Coordinates of C-alpha atoms in Angstrom, one line a residue:
X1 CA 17.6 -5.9 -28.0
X2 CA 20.7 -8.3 -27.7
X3 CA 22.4 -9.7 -24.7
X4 CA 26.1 -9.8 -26.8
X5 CA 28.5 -6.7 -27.1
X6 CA 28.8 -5.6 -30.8
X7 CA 32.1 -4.1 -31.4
X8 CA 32.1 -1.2 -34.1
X9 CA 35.3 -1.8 -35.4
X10 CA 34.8 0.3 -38.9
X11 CA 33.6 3.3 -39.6
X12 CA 31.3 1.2 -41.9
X13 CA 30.3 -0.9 -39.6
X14 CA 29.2 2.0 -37.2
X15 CA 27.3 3.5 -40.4
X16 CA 25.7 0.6 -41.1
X17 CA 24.2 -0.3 -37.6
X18 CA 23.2 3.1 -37.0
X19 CA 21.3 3.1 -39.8
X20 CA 20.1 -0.3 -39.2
X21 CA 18.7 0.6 -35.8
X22 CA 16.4 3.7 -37.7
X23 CA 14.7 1.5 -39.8
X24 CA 13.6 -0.8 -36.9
X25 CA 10.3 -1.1 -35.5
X26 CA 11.2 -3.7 -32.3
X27 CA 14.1 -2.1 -30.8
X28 CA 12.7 -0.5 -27.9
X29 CA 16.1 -0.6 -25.2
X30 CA 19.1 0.6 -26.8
X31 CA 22.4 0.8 -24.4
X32 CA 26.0 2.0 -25.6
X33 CA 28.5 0.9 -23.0
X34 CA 31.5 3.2 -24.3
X35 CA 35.4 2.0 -23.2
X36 CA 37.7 5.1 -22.0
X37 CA 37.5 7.6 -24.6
X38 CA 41.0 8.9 -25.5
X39 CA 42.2 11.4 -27.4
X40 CA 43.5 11.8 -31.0
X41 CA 42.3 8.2 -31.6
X42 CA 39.6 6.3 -33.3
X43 CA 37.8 6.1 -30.3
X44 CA 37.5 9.6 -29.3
X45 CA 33.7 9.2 -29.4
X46 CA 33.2 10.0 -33.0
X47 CA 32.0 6.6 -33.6
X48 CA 29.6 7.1 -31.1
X49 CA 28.8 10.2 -32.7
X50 CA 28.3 8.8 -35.9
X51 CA 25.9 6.1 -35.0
X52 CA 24.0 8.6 -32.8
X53 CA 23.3 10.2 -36.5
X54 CA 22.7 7.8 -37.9
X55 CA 20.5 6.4 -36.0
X56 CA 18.5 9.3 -34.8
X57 CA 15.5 8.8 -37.0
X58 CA 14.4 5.8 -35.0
X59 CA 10.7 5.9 -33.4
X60 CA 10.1 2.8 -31.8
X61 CA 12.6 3.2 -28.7
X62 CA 11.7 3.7 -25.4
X63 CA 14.5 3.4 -23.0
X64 CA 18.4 5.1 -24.2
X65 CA 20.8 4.6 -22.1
X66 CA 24.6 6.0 -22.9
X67 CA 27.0 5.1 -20.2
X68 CA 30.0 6.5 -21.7
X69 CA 33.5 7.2 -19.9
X70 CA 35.6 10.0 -20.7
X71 CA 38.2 10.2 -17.9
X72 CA 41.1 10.0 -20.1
X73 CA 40.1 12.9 -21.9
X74 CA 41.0 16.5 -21.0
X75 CA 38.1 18.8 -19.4
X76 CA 37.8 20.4 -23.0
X77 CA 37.3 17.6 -25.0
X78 CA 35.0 15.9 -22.9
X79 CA 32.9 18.9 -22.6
X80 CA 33.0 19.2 -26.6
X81 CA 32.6 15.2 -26.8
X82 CA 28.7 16.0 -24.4
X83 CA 27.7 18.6 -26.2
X84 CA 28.0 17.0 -29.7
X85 CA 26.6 13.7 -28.4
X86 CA 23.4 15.9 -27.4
X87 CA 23.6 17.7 -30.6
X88 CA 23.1 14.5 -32.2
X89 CA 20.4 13.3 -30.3
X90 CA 18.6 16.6 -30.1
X91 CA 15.7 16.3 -33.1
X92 CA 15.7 12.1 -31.4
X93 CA 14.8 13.6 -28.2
X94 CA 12.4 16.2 -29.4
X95 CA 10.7 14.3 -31.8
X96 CA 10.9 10.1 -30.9
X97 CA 6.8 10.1 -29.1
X98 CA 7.8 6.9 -27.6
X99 CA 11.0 7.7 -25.9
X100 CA 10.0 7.3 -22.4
X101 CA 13.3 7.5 -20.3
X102 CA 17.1 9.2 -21.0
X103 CA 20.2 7.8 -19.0
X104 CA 23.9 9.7 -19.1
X105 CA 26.4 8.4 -17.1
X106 CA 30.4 9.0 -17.0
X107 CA 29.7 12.0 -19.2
X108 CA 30.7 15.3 -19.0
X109 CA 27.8 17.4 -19.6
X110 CA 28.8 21.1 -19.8
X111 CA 26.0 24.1 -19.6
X112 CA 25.8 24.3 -23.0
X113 CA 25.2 20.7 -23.7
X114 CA 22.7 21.2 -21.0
X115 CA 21.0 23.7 -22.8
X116 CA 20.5 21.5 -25.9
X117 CA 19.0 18.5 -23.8
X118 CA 16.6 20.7 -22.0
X119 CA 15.1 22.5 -24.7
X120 CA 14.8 19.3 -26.7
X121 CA 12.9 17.9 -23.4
X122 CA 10.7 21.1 -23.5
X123 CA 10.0 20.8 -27.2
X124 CA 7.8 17.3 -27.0
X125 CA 4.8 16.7 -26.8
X126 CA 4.6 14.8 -23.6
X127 CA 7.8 14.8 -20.9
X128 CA 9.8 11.8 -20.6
X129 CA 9.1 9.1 -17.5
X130 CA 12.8 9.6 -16.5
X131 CA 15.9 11.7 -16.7
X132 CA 19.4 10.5 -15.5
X133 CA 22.6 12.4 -15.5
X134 CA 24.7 10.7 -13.1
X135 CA 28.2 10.8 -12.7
X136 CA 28.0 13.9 -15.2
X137 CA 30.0 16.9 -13.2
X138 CA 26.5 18.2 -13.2
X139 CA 27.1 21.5 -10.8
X140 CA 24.5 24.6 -8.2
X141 CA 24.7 26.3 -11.4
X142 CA 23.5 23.7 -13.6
X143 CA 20.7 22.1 -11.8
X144 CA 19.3 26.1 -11.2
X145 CA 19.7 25.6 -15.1
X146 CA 17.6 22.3 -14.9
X147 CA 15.0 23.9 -12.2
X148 CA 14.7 27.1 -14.4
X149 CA 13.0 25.1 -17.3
X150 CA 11.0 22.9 -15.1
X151 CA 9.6 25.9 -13.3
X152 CA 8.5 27.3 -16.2
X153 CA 7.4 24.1 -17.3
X154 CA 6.0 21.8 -14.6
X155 CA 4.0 19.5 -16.6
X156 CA 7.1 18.6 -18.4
X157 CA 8.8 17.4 -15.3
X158 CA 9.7 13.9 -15.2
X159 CA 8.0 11.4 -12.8
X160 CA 11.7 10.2 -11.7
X161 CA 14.7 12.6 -11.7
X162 CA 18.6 11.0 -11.1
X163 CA 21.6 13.0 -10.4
X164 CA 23.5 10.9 -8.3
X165 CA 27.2 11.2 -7.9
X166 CA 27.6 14.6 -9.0
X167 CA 29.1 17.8 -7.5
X168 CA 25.7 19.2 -6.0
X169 CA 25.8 20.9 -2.8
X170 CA 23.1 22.9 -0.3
X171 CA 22.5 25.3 -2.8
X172 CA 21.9 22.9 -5.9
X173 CA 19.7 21.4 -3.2
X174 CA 17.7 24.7 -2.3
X175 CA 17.0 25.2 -6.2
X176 CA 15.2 21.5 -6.5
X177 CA 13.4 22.2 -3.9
X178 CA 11.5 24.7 -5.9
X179 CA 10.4 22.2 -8.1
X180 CA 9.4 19.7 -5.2
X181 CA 7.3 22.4 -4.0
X182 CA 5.2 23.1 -7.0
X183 CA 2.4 21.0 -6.9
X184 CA 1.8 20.8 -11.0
X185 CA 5.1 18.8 -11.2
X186 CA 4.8 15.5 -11.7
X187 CA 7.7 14.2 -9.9
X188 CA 7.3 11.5 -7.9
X189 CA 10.9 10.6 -7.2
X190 CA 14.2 12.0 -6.9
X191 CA 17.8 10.2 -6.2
X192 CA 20.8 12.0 -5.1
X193 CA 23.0 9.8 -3.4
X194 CA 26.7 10.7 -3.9
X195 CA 26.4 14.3 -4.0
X196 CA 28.5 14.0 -0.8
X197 CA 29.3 17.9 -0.5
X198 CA 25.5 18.5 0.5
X199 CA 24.7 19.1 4.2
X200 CA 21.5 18.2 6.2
X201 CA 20.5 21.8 5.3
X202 CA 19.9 21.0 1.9
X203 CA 18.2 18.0 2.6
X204 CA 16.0 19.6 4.8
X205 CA 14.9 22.6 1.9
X206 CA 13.9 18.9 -0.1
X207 CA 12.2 17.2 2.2
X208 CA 10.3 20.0 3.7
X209 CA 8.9 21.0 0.3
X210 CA 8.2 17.6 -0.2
X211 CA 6.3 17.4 2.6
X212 CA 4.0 19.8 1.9
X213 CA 2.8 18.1 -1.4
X214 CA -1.0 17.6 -2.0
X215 CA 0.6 14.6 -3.5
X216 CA 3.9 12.5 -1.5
X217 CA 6.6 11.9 -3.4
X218 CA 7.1 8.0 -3.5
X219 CA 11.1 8.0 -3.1
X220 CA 13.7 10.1 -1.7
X221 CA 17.4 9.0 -2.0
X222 CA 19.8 11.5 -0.5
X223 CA 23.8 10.3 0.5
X224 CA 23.8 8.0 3.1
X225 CA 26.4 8.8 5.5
X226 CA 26.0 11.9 7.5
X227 CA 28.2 13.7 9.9
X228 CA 28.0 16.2 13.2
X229 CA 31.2 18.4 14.1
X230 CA 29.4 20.3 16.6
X231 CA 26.8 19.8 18.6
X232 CA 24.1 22.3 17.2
X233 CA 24.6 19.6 13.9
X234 CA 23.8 16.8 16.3
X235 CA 20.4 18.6 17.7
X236 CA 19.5 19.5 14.1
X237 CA 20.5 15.9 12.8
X238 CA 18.2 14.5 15.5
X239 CA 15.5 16.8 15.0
X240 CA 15.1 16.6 11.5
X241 CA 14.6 12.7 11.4
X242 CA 12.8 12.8 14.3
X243 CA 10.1 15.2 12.2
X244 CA 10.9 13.5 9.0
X245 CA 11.9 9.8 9.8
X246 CA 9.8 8.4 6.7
X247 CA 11.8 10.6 3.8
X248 CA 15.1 9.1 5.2
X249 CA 15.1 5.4 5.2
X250 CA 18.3 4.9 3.5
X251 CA 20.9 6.3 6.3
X252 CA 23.5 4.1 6.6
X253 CA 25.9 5.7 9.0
X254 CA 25.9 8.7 11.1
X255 CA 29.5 10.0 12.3
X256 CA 29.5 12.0 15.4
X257 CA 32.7 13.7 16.7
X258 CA 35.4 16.5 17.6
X259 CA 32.9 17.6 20.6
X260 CA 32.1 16.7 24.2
X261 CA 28.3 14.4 23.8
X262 CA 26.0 15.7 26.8
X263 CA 23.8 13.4 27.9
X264 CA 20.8 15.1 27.3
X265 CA 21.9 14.8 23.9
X266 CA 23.0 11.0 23.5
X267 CA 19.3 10.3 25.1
X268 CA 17.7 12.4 22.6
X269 CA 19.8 10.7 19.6
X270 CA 19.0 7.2 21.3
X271 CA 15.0 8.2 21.5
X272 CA 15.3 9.3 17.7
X273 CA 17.2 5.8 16.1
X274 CA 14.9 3.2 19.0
X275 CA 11.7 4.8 16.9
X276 CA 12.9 4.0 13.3
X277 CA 11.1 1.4 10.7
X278 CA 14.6 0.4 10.1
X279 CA 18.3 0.8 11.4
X280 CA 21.2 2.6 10.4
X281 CA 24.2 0.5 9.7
X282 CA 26.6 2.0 11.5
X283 CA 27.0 4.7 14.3
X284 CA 30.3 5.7 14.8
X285 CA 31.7 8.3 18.1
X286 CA 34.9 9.9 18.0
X287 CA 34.1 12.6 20.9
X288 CA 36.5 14.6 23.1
X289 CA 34.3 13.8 26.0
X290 CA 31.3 11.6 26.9
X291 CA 29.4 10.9 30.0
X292 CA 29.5 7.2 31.1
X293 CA 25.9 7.2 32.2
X294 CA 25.3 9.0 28.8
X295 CA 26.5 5.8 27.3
X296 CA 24.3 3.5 29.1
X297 CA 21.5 5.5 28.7
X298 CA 21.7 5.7 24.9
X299 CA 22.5 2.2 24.7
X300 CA 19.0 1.0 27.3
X301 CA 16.8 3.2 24.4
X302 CA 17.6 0.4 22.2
X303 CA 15.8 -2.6 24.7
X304 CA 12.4 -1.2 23.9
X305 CA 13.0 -1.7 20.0
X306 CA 15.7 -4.8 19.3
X307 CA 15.0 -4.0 15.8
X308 CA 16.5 -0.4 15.2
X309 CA 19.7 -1.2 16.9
X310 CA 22.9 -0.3 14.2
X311 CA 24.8 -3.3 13.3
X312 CA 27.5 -1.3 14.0
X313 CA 28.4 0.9 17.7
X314 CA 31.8 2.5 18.1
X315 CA 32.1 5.1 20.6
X316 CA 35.3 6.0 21.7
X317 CA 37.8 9.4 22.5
X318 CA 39.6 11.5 24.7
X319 CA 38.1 11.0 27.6
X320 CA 34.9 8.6 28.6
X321 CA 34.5 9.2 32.4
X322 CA 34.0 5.9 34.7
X323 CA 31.9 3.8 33.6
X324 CA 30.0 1.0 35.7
X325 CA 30.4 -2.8 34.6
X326 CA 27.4 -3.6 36.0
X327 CA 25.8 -0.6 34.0
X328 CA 26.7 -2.3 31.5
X329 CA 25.8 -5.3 32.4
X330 CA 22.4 -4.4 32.4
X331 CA 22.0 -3.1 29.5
X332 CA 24.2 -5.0 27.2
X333 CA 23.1 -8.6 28.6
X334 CA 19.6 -8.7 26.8
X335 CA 20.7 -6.4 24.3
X336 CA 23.1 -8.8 22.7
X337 CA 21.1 -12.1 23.8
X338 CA 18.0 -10.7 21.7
X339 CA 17.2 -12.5 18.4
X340 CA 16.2 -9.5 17.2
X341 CA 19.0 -7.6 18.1
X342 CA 21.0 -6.9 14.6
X343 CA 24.4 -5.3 16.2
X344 CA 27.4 -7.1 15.0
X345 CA 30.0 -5.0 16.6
X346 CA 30.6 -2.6 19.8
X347 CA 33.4 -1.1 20.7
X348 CA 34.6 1.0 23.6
X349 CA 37.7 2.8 22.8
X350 CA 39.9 5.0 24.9
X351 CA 37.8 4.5 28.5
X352 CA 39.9 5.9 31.0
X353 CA 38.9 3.8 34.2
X354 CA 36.0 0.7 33.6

């Protein structure tokens, strides 16, 4: 374990650290921070390659971690660059009794390469703490891969599972749920922040099976910013973390527009963020229409808990009918006196007659 960068600049000196690394009994973390791989050049990756097999006979390490970026090569070669790089580490997976967690990032990993990695995974003896594959173009169809072996397999499941930033949407969602649900898996948490093309349907398949575990999960990280277009997405967004407002601690901001905001349903939204452990960050309206009482109303839920209001409260549009100054007044006076109160900003865009 070093704190320097070793640069590989010979084909020899590749060789000869790989094969340095197998015959040691202290490594135990073991990190390769690639550059851009490029194409038609040394450093396409077969350096990397050839360290992986060189190396691969290790025992000792516990923690891999291969953060390698191949944006400047084309979709085929990265895809063929993954599936080697797992090709070499295959019988280290499979075999290394010690290895207790795997991180790719900045890697394309194609089905096939997926295949590799999760048969090596089933192969051991005992599953790994923790799997990673973030930033990997990981797909629906290859977590229902992923989910298909751990199905089969739940005491091979990993206590902590990362695909953050990858191209996962509802349906991806729906098939992890599955494994959630199963109460011989072991996992314990799950992040998938940056899979930005879910919906709060998805979430809801995850959380609900979750839910319904002999044993909680200890973390759920989903993306942090959510959105309503219409309002049947606001009444679902405010019924599902008004039933579930301990799996979703990490909302940030919640984006409400292109629809006229009854007031029924600002009071219930209100109701919902006053009874958090902890605020969003920002809450942001762009409405066609909104009810000025509405406004005050939602804005007097957050007196009774200082604590939960945003940091952030833009509501603005069309058309916001009259509102009352001394409404206002009212409401905003202790609101923004409060030591407690944590809003940083309000803005009231587009009000027709104050």
């Amino acid at each position: 374990d070093r704190e320097e960068n070793t640069a590989l600049k010979s084909l020899d000196d590749v060789i000869s650290a790989g094969r340095a690394i197998a015959k040691s009994a202290t490594v135990e973390n073991l990190g390769i921070m690639g550059n851009h791989l490029r194409s038609n050049e040394f450093d396409d990756g077969s350096n990397i390659l050839l360290f992986l097999k060189e190396m691969k006979g290790n025992r000792s390490i516990r923690h891999v971690e291969l953060d390698i970026w191949d944006v400047e090569l084309d979709v085929w070669d990265a895809e063929e660059f993954g599936e080697k790089m797992l090709r070499e580490l295959e019988p280290f997976l499979k075999n290394n009794p010690n290895l207790k967690s795997f991180v790719v990032e900045h890697c394309r990993i194609c089905h096939d390469a997926l295949c590799l990695l999760m048969v090596a995974l089933m192969n051991r003896d005992s599953p790994l703490g923790s799997i990673e594959l973030n930033c990997c173009y990981v797909d629906d169809e290859a977590v229902k891969f992923i989910t298909y072996f751990f199905t089969d397999n739940p005491k091979m499941t990993p206590r902590k599972i990362s695909l953050a930033c990858n191209d996962i949407s509802d349906v991806g969602y729906f098939f992890l749920s599955e494994v959630i649900g199963n109460d011989e898996c072991k996992l314990e948490e799950i992040s998938l922040i940056g899979n930005d093309s879910c919906g709060l349907t998805g979430i809801r398949s995850i959380v609900s099976a979750a839910a319904g575990r002999e044993i909680p999960m200890k973390k759920l990280d989903f993306p942090a910013d959510f959105m309503a277009d219409t309002p049947d997405q606001l009444q679902e967004f405010v019924e599902f973390f008004s039933l579930f407002p301990a799996f979703v601690p990490n909302c940030t901001q919640f984006y409400c527009g292109n629809f006229e905001v009854s007031r029924d349903a600002l009071h219930a939204l209100g109701n919902m963020l006053a009874k958090r452990s902890s605020p969003i960050r920002a809450l942001h309206f762009n409405v066609s229409s909104i009810e000025s009482d509405g406004i005050v109303t939602f804005l007097r839920t957050f007196l009774e808990n200082h604590i939960a209001t945003p940091n952030s409260i833009r509501i603005g549009g069309y058309s916001i009918r009259r509102v009352s100054v001394g409404d206002l007044h009212v409401v905003l006076g202790p609101l923004l006196q409060s030591c407690l109160c944590s809003l940083e900003s309000l803005t009231l865009s587009a009000i027709g007659q104050i």
